[in-house]
Amino acid sequence: MKQPMRVAVTGAAGQICYSLLFRIASGEMLGNDQPVILQLLEITPALKVLEAVKMELNDCAFPLLQDIIVTDDPKIAFSQTDIALMVGAKPRGPGMERADLLKDNGKIFSSLGKVINEVANKNIKICVVGNPANTNAYILAKNAPSINQRNITALTRLDHNRALHQLAEKTETTVSAIQKVIIWGNHSTTQVPDITYATVSNDRAKDKVDDSWWKDEFMPCVGKRGAAVIAARGSSSAASAANGIIDHMRDWCLGSAEGDWVSMAVPSDGSYGVQAGLIYSYPVTCQNGDYSIVQNLDISDFVQSKMTESENELKSEAELVKELI
Ligand code: NAX
């Protein structure tokens, strides 16, 4: 039997986690031979609800679930953790500007970053989900200098999966026939869903759809899909976000499918001219518990201008939170 892995999850009494935790405990994220210990963090008023989630997790009798720690103390939640899923954040309230959200949530990620710096495993793999996810990950990274900075990432896999579905539907096939879609940039409406290199049953996707479809329909549809779900459901994507988190971490830990790419927001190393250190979504492949940014892709002027727009948004977000760095 393998040693258990410690998985810290914040915002554990919230909507996304109600789909996420059960899938981690069942082995879908780290493999069906990998025992896990869940270290669940919430704010004090949400602990009662979290205790109920713990009861339900226990009532599933998951063979891989070795222990569940429920706490409002980040030092306990992140102690010796191998993985942290940073879901907890404040939702945007009525009349709240994006800048207010950035500052409010930024404070959460600067203080949790400091705790992670102190008590977590130095090679901890982190996925930030709470919005604005890329900039929250950036703030966390700057406040956790002793942690392997490569391993501080943000979630754009939900956007990637949304792109897969839209392209499959348009080309009247299934998602399993589609490879190499890309999400570049920020998890926001400036993200760049790109099908330049995508294939549909090994044929070029661009030969199967009009240019106007992917530029004028597909790109805005994927970028605004979160808002469409809120409009339809009255609350934000939860089960699909949980699924994106599982896909992100499973591929990172266990390897991505051969011959395909996945999208992850990772600290830029300057690839494709993006300012180093910004948390920018790239096409990556994963192997042996690490990821590599896909290199040397030719980028059209159209995609480049969109990529730069998204990078500029990330630079301006970083500027707005500079006192938290
Ligand atoms: P909920 O409001 O249902 O849950 C958030 C939970 O976080 C709450 O239970 C709250 O008590 C907790 N929390 C707040 N501050 C905390 C802190 N300092 N420490 C620990 N826990 C804290 O939201 P949910 O629907 O689960 O969404 C969570 C976050 O994911 C939001 O910021 C949301 O915007 C973001 N999303 C990100 C997505 C992505 O693709 N990156 C997509 C889905 C989602 O919109």
Tab-separated table of C-alpha atoms and ligand atoms in Angstrom:
chain	number	residue	atom	x	y	z
A	1	MET	CA	0.000	0.000	0.000
A	2	LYS	CA	1.357	3.472	-0.943
A	3	GLN	CA	1.887	6.183	1.682
A	4	PRO	CA	-1.180	8.453	1.839
A	5	MET	CA	-0.983	11.836	0.114
A	6	ARG	CA	-2.202	14.887	2.010
A	7	VAL	CA	-4.591	17.020	-0.024
A	8	ALA	CA	-5.528	20.436	1.377
A	9	VAL	CA	-8.736	21.943	0.026
A	10	THR	CA	-9.933	25.460	0.873
A	11	GLY	CA	-13.532	26.622	0.621
A	12	ALA	CA	-14.397	23.023	1.397
A	13	ALA	CA	-18.023	23.709	2.416
A	14	GLY	CA	-18.760	25.532	-0.844
A	15	GLN	CA	-20.490	24.482	-4.045
A	16	ILE	CA	-17.497	23.330	-6.080
A	17	CYS	CA	-16.149	21.240	-3.218
A	18	TYR	CA	-19.448	19.432	-2.811
A	19	SER	CA	-18.676	17.838	-6.179
A	20	LEU	CA	-14.908	17.773	-5.802
A	21	LEU	CA	-14.194	16.111	-2.467
A	22	PHE	CA	-16.070	12.889	-3.195
A	23	ARG	CA	-14.198	12.396	-6.443
A	24	ILE	CA	-10.807	12.920	-4.784
A	25	ALA	CA	-11.748	10.435	-2.062
A	26	SER	CA	-12.864	7.858	-4.622
A	27	GLY	CA	-9.444	7.894	-6.337
A	28	GLU	CA	-10.393	9.755	-9.526
A	29	MET	CA	-7.707	12.418	-9.035
A	30	LEU	CA	-4.635	10.562	-7.802
A	31	GLY	CA	-5.355	7.010	-8.906
A	32	ASN	CA	-7.244	4.086	-7.477
A	33	ASP	CA	-4.198	2.790	-5.587
A	34	GLN	CA	-3.361	6.099	-3.863
A	35	PRO	CA	-4.675	6.614	-0.304
A	36	VAL	CA	-5.491	10.211	0.621
A	37	ILE	CA	-5.880	12.346	3.725
A	38	LEU	CA	-8.184	15.332	3.192
A	39	GLN	CA	-7.220	18.507	5.075
A	40	LEU	CA	-10.245	20.777	4.699
A	41	LEU	CA	-10.151	24.506	5.426
A	42	GLU	CA	-13.107	26.830	5.913
A	43	ILE	CA	-13.871	30.105	7.614
A	44	THR	CA	-15.271	29.618	11.121
A	45	PRO	CA	-18.971	30.265	10.280
A	46	ALA	CA	-18.889	27.517	7.624
A	47	LEU	CA	-17.417	24.809	9.882
A	48	LYS	CA	-20.834	23.389	10.795
A	49	VAL	CA	-21.678	22.777	7.145
A	50	LEU	CA	-18.212	21.342	6.608
A	51	GLU	CA	-18.783	18.880	9.470
A	52	ALA	CA	-21.855	17.680	7.558
A	53	VAL	CA	-19.759	17.219	4.397
A	54	LYS	CA	-17.325	15.180	6.499
A	55	MET	CA	-20.219	13.004	7.727
A	56	GLU	CA	-21.242	12.317	4.123
A	57	LEU	CA	-17.669	11.562	3.066
A	58	ASN	CA	-17.427	9.068	5.928
A	59	ASP	CA	-20.773	7.557	4.956
A	60	CYS	CA	-19.396	6.762	1.503
A	61	ALA	CA	-16.847	4.383	3.110
A	62	PHE	CA	-14.244	5.189	0.467
A	63	PRO	CA	-11.463	2.605	0.870
A	64	LEU	CA	-8.742	5.142	-0.104
A	65	LEU	CA	-9.829	7.854	2.331
A	66	GLN	CA	-7.606	7.474	5.392
A	67	ASP	CA	-8.516	10.594	7.355
A	68	ILE	CA	-10.435	13.866	7.145
A	69	ILE	CA	-9.212	16.933	8.996
A	70	VAL	CA	-11.717	19.793	9.298
A	71	THR	CA	-10.311	23.124	10.445
A	72	ASP	CA	-10.448	26.907	10.293
A	73	ASP	CA	-6.705	27.101	11.020
A	74	PRO	CA	-4.619	27.340	7.816
A	75	LYS	CA	-1.529	26.070	9.665
A	76	ILE	CA	-3.316	22.782	10.327
A	77	ALA	CA	-4.856	22.626	6.843
A	78	PHE	CA	-1.559	23.067	4.980
A	79	SER	CA	0.659	21.085	7.353
A	80	GLN	CA	2.941	18.819	5.247
A	81	THR	CA	0.530	18.939	2.319
A	82	ASP	CA	1.514	17.444	-1.045
A	83	ILE	CA	-1.345	19.091	-2.937
A	84	ALA	CA	-3.416	22.227	-2.300
A	85	LEU	CA	-6.619	23.048	-4.135
A	86	MET	CA	-7.315	26.694	-3.424
A	87	VAL	CA	-11.041	26.964	-4.079
A	88	GLY	CA	-12.143	29.237	-1.214
A	89	ALA	CA	-12.758	32.869	-2.107
A	90	LYS	CA	-15.420	35.503	-1.714
A	91	PRO	CA	-17.950	35.735	-4.522
A	92	ARG	CA	-18.369	39.119	-6.197
A	93	GLY	CA	-21.120	40.951	-4.301
A	94	PRO	CA	-23.714	43.377	-5.725
A	95	GLY	CA	-22.146	46.619	-6.940
A	96	MET	CA	-18.637	45.252	-6.383
A	97	GLU	CA	-16.037	46.204	-8.992
A	98	ARG	CA	-13.467	43.712	-10.282
A	99	ALA	CA	-10.803	45.804	-8.535
A	100	ASP	CA	-12.603	45.350	-5.168
A	101	LEU	CA	-12.799	41.592	-5.760
A	102	LEU	CA	-9.109	41.523	-6.630
A	103	LYS	CA	-8.179	43.270	-3.413
A	104	ASP	CA	-10.539	41.304	-1.133
A	105	ASN	CA	-9.613	37.911	-2.514
A	106	GLY	CA	-5.997	38.942	-2.922
A	107	LYS	CA	-5.770	39.341	0.861
A	108	ILE	CA	-6.910	35.728	1.330
A	109	PHE	CA	-4.198	34.481	-1.048
A	110	SER	CA	-1.410	36.589	0.435
A	111	SER	CA	-2.129	35.343	3.950
A	112	LEU	CA	-2.574	31.701	2.873
A	113	GLY	CA	0.611	31.970	0.765
A	114	LYS	CA	2.571	32.926	3.886
A	115	VAL	CA	1.221	29.912	5.778
A	116	ILE	CA	1.966	27.551	2.884
A	117	ASN	CA	5.486	28.980	2.799
A	118	GLU	CA	5.902	28.053	6.423
A	119	VAL	CA	4.224	24.667	6.843
A	120	ALA	CA	3.658	22.921	3.477
A	121	ASN	CA	5.888	20.433	1.676
A	122	LYS	CA	8.318	22.554	-0.467
A	123	ASN	CA	7.316	20.656	-3.603
A	124	ILE	CA	3.596	21.024	-2.967
A	125	LYS	CA	1.514	21.151	-6.160
A	126	ILE	CA	-0.967	24.029	-5.990
A	127	CYS	CA	-3.997	24.745	-8.167
A	128	VAL	CA	-5.735	28.072	-7.561
A	129	VAL	CA	-9.420	28.127	-8.489
A	130	GLY	CA	-10.877	31.067	-6.526
A	131	ASN	CA	-11.244	34.077	-8.789
A	132	PRO	CA	-9.471	36.029	-10.148
A	133	ALA	CA	-7.577	32.738	-10.288
A	134	ASN	CA	-4.417	33.721	-12.202
A	135	THR	CA	-3.734	36.813	-10.131
A	136	ASN	CA	-4.574	35.042	-6.872
A	137	ALA	CA	-1.966	32.421	-7.829
A	138	TYR	CA	0.490	35.241	-8.613
A	139	ILE	CA	-0.104	36.789	-5.159
A	140	LEU	CA	0.246	33.387	-3.490
A	141	ALA	CA	3.538	32.717	-5.314
A	142	LYS	CA	5.032	36.043	-4.258
A	143	ASN	CA	4.096	35.318	-0.645
A	144	ALA	CA	5.504	31.782	-0.703
A	145	PRO	CA	9.083	32.225	-1.962
A	146	SER	CA	10.366	28.990	-0.369
A	147	ILE	CA	7.875	26.882	-2.368
A	148	ASN	CA	8.881	25.509	-5.777
A	149	GLN	CA	7.432	28.358	-7.871
A	150	ARG	CA	6.825	26.149	-10.924
A	151	ASN	CA	4.254	24.297	-8.881
A	152	ILE	CA	1.970	27.288	-8.267
A	153	THR	CA	-0.675	27.076	-10.999
A	154	ALA	CA	-4.230	28.212	-11.724
A	155	LEU	CA	-7.199	26.474	-13.301
A	156	THR	CA	-7.990	26.978	-16.997
A	157	ARG	CA	-8.852	23.324	-17.611
A	158	LEU	CA	-12.556	24.086	-17.326
A	159	ASP	CA	-12.145	26.586	-20.181
A	160	HIS	CA	-10.179	23.948	-22.127
A	161	ASN	CA	-12.947	21.388	-21.614
A	162	ARG	CA	-15.576	23.937	-22.637
A	163	ALA	CA	-13.620	24.513	-25.856
A	164	LEU	CA	-13.463	20.761	-26.535
A	165	HIS	CA	-17.222	20.461	-26.272
A	166	GLN	CA	-17.980	23.479	-28.485
A	167	LEU	CA	-15.678	22.226	-31.235
A	168	ALA	CA	-17.031	18.674	-30.998
A	169	GLU	CA	-20.605	19.898	-31.261
A	170	LYS	CA	-19.829	22.128	-34.241
A	171	THR	CA	-17.997	19.379	-36.116
A	172	GLU	CA	-20.661	16.804	-35.192
A	173	THR	CA	-18.246	14.515	-33.437
A	174	THR	CA	-17.396	13.683	-29.820
A	175	VAL	CA	-14.808	15.265	-27.552
A	176	SER	CA	-12.651	12.143	-27.711
A	177	ALA	CA	-11.982	12.841	-31.422
A	178	ILE	CA	-10.569	16.310	-30.654
A	179	GLN	CA	-6.964	17.073	-29.744
A	180	LYS	CA	-4.722	20.101	-29.203
A	181	VAL	CA	-7.107	22.910	-28.426
A	182	ILE	CA	-5.395	25.670	-26.450
A	183	ILE	CA	-6.464	28.245	-23.892
A	184	TRP	CA	-3.899	31.068	-23.707
A	185	GLY	CA	-3.803	33.772	-21.045
A	186	ASN	CA	-6.086	34.764	-18.208
A	187	HIS	CA	-9.127	32.866	-16.873
A	188	SER	CA	-11.370	35.798	-17.801
A	189	THR	CA	-13.152	37.042	-20.880
A	190	THR	CA	-9.754	38.001	-22.397
A	191	GLN	CA	-8.707	34.325	-22.517
A	192	VAL	CA	-7.753	33.083	-25.974
A	193	PRO	CA	-9.400	29.790	-26.962
A	194	ASP	CA	-7.285	28.803	-29.975
A	195	ILE	CA	-7.956	26.052	-32.529
A	196	THR	CA	-4.987	26.813	-34.802
A	197	TYR	CA	-3.403	23.434	-34.022
A	198	ALA	CA	-6.540	21.522	-33.056
A	199	THR	CA	-7.443	18.331	-34.851
A	200	VAL	CA	-10.745	16.534	-35.316
A	201	SER	CA	-10.182	12.812	-35.965
A	202	ASN	CA	-6.604	13.766	-36.942
A	203	ASP	CA	-7.729	16.352	-39.562
A	204	ARG	CA	-7.092	20.052	-39.080
A	205	ALA	CA	-10.035	21.604	-37.217
A	206	LYS	CA	-9.562	24.858	-39.126
A	207	ASP	CA	-10.390	23.043	-42.384
A	208	LYS	CA	-13.711	21.948	-40.912
A	209	VAL	CA	-15.064	25.260	-39.595
A	210	ASP	CA	-15.270	28.801	-40.978
A	211	ASP	CA	-12.776	31.329	-39.739
A	212	SER	CA	-15.683	33.551	-38.730
A	213	TRP	CA	-17.139	30.750	-36.569
A	214	TRP	CA	-14.055	30.285	-34.454
A	215	LYS	CA	-13.247	33.974	-34.177
A	216	ASP	CA	-16.758	35.416	-33.741
A	217	GLU	CA	-18.701	32.574	-32.108
A	218	PHE	CA	-16.420	29.951	-30.579
A	219	MET	CA	-13.982	32.324	-28.864
A	220	PRO	CA	-16.616	34.529	-27.141
A	221	CYS	CA	-18.785	31.497	-26.336
A	222	VAL	CA	-15.952	29.732	-24.477
A	223	GLY	CA	-14.784	32.956	-22.804
A	224	LYS	CA	-18.272	33.831	-21.569
A	225	ARG	CA	-19.486	30.311	-20.809
A	226	GLY	CA	-19.198	30.866	-17.043
A	227	ALA	CA	-21.561	33.857	-17.282
A	228	ALA	CA	-23.973	31.799	-19.425
A	229	VAL	CA	-24.086	29.090	-16.746
A	230	ILE	CA	-24.750	31.709	-14.050
A	231	ALA	CA	-27.577	33.166	-16.160
A	232	ALA	CA	-29.130	29.712	-16.655
A	233	ARG	CA	-28.613	28.250	-13.186
A	234	GLY	CA	-28.546	31.262	-10.904
A	235	SER	CA	-25.149	30.284	-9.528
A	236	SER	CA	-21.723	29.646	-10.955
A	237	SER	CA	-20.381	26.447	-12.517
A	238	ALA	CA	-19.722	23.936	-9.776
A	239	ALA	CA	-19.659	20.302	-10.969
A	240	SER	CA	-17.856	21.233	-14.194
A	241	ALA	CA	-15.340	23.319	-12.247
A	242	ALA	CA	-14.745	20.360	-9.901
A	243	ASN	CA	-14.231	18.155	-12.956
A	244	GLY	CA	-11.700	20.634	-14.364
A	245	ILE	CA	-9.764	20.546	-11.085
A	246	ILE	CA	-9.702	16.736	-11.108
A	247	ASP	CA	-8.469	16.723	-14.744
A	248	HIS	CA	-5.802	19.381	-14.031
A	249	MET	CA	-4.328	17.606	-11.022
A	250	ARG	CA	-4.718	14.033	-12.365
A	251	ASP	CA	-2.849	14.864	-15.569
A	252	TRP	CA	-0.164	16.814	-13.712
A	253	CYS	CA	0.435	13.971	-11.231
A	254	LEU	CA	-0.174	10.931	-13.430
A	255	GLY	CA	0.609	12.249	-16.955
A	256	SER	CA	-1.448	13.705	-19.801
A	257	ALA	CA	-2.640	11.673	-22.787
A	258	GLU	CA	0.065	10.919	-25.341
A	259	GLY	CA	-0.103	13.089	-28.469
A	260	ASP	CA	-2.445	15.639	-26.887
A	261	TRP	CA	-2.062	18.925	-24.999
A	262	VAL	CA	-3.895	20.313	-22.003
A	263	SER	CA	-4.163	23.921	-20.842
A	264	MET	CA	-2.747	24.993	-17.484
A	265	ALA	CA	-2.112	28.487	-16.139
A	266	VAL	CA	1.508	28.310	-14.946
A	267	PRO	CA	4.212	30.830	-14.032
A	268	SER	CA	5.520	32.181	-17.326
A	269	ASP	CA	9.189	31.451	-18.002
A	270	GLY	CA	9.085	34.006	-20.816
A	271	SER	CA	7.736	31.486	-23.354
A	272	TYR	CA	5.937	33.188	-26.254
A	273	GLY	CA	7.233	36.553	-25.020
A	274	VAL	CA	4.954	36.617	-21.967
A	275	GLN	CA	6.385	38.525	-18.994
A	276	ALA	CA	8.140	36.032	-16.723
A	277	GLY	CA	6.350	35.304	-13.451
A	278	LEU	CA	2.814	36.104	-14.646
A	279	ILE	CA	0.491	33.119	-14.225
A	280	TYR	CA	-0.451	32.579	-17.857
A	281	SER	CA	-2.362	29.718	-19.451
A	282	TYR	CA	-0.325	27.718	-21.959
A	283	PRO	CA	-0.642	24.416	-23.800
A	284	VAL	CA	1.348	21.865	-21.799
A	285	THR	CA	2.127	18.177	-21.682
A	286	CYS	CA	2.588	16.361	-18.356
A	287	GLN	CA	4.919	13.496	-17.519
A	288	ASN	CA	6.535	12.115	-14.348
A	289	GLY	CA	4.700	14.562	-12.089
A	290	ASP	CA	5.843	17.654	-14.000
A	291	TYR	CA	4.566	19.746	-16.907
A	292	SER	CA	6.309	21.256	-19.963
A	293	ILE	CA	5.040	24.203	-21.969
A	294	VAL	CA	4.616	23.239	-25.643
A	295	GLN	CA	7.302	25.241	-27.479
A	296	ASN	CA	7.940	26.670	-30.941
A	297	LEU	CA	4.363	27.043	-32.131
A	298	ASP	CA	3.910	29.626	-34.880
A	299	ILE	CA	1.428	32.210	-33.651
A	300	SER	CA	-0.697	34.172	-36.144
A	301	ASP	CA	-0.965	37.967	-35.826
A	302	PHE	CA	-4.618	37.545	-34.838
A	303	VAL	CA	-3.886	35.119	-31.975
A	304	GLN	CA	-0.825	37.120	-30.922
A	305	SER	CA	-2.841	40.326	-30.542
A	306	LYS	CA	-5.375	38.504	-28.352
A	307	MET	CA	-2.589	36.868	-26.307
A	308	THR	CA	-1.039	40.279	-25.687
A	309	GLU	CA	-4.404	41.720	-24.639
A	310	SER	CA	-4.790	38.943	-22.051
A	311	GLU	CA	-1.196	39.436	-20.857
A	312	ASN	CA	-1.852	43.174	-20.476
A	313	GLU	CA	-4.916	42.418	-18.362
A	314	LEU	CA	-2.767	40.240	-16.083
A	315	LYS	CA	-0.159	43.012	-15.824
A	316	SER	CA	-2.839	45.518	-14.815
A	317	GLU	CA	-4.283	43.078	-12.245
A	318	ALA	CA	-0.773	42.613	-10.802
A	319	GLU	CA	-0.445	46.406	-10.586
A	320	LEU	CA	-3.744	46.679	-8.676
A	321	VAL	CA	-2.588	44.222	-5.997
A	322	LYS	CA	1.030	45.301	-5.740
A	323	GLU	CA	0.720	46.149	-2.033
A	324	LEU	CA	-0.034	42.447	-1.393
A	325	ILE	CA	3.199	41.318	-3.020
B	1	NAX	P1	-18.936	29.103	-2.826
B	1	NAX	O1	-19.251	30.511	-2.412
B	1	NAX	O2	-20.022	28.088	-2.881
B	1	NAX	O3	-17.797	28.518	-1.848
B	1	NAX	C1	-16.663	29.267	-1.483
B	1	NAX	C2	-16.304	28.835	-0.096
B	1	NAX	O4	-15.073	29.467	0.248
B	1	NAX	C3	-17.322	29.233	0.955
B	1	NAX	O5	-17.773	28.083	1.658
B	1	NAX	C4	-16.569	30.194	1.868
B	1	NAX	O6	-16.921	30.078	3.218
B	1	NAX	C5	-15.121	29.737	1.624
B	1	NAX	N1	-14.091	30.735	1.957
B	1	NAX	C6	-14.158	32.092	1.834
B	1	NAX	N2	-13.037	32.645	2.310
B	1	NAX	C7	-12.239	31.628	2.722
B	1	NAX	C8	-10.950	31.577	3.322
B	1	NAX	N3	-10.268	32.684	3.599
B	1	NAX	N4	-10.438	30.362	3.627
B	1	NAX	C9	-11.140	29.243	3.371
B	1	NAX	N5	-12.370	29.234	2.829
B	1	NAX	C10	-12.910	30.412	2.511
B	1	NAX	O7	-18.174	29.237	-4.220
B	1	NAX	P2	-17.850	28.101	-5.298
B	1	NAX	O8	-18.970	28.035	-6.273
B	1	NAX	O9	-17.402	26.865	-4.631
B	1	NAX	O10	-16.635	28.822	-6.079
B	1	NAX	C11	-15.389	29.049	-5.444
B	1	NAX	C12	-14.503	29.938	-6.293
B	1	NAX	O11	-14.242	29.340	-7.554
B	1	NAX	C13	-15.092	31.321	-6.618
B	1	NAX	O12	-14.083	32.300	-6.437
B	1	NAX	C14	-15.423	31.208	-8.091
B	1	NAX	O13	-15.410	32.479	-8.730
B	1	NAX	C15	-14.311	30.322	-8.578
B	1	NAX	N6	-14.499	29.655	-9.871
B	1	NAX	C16	-13.414	29.479	-10.649
B	1	NAX	C17	-13.447	28.788	-11.844
B	1	NAX	C18	-12.219	28.585	-12.661
B	1	NAX	O14	-12.340	27.959	-13.729
B	1	NAX	N7	-11.025	29.046	-12.273
B	1	NAX	C19	-14.741	28.286	-12.381
B	1	NAX	C20	-15.798	28.121	-11.329
B	1	NAX	C21	-15.832	29.206	-10.283
B	1	NAX	O15	-16.487	30.340	-10.828
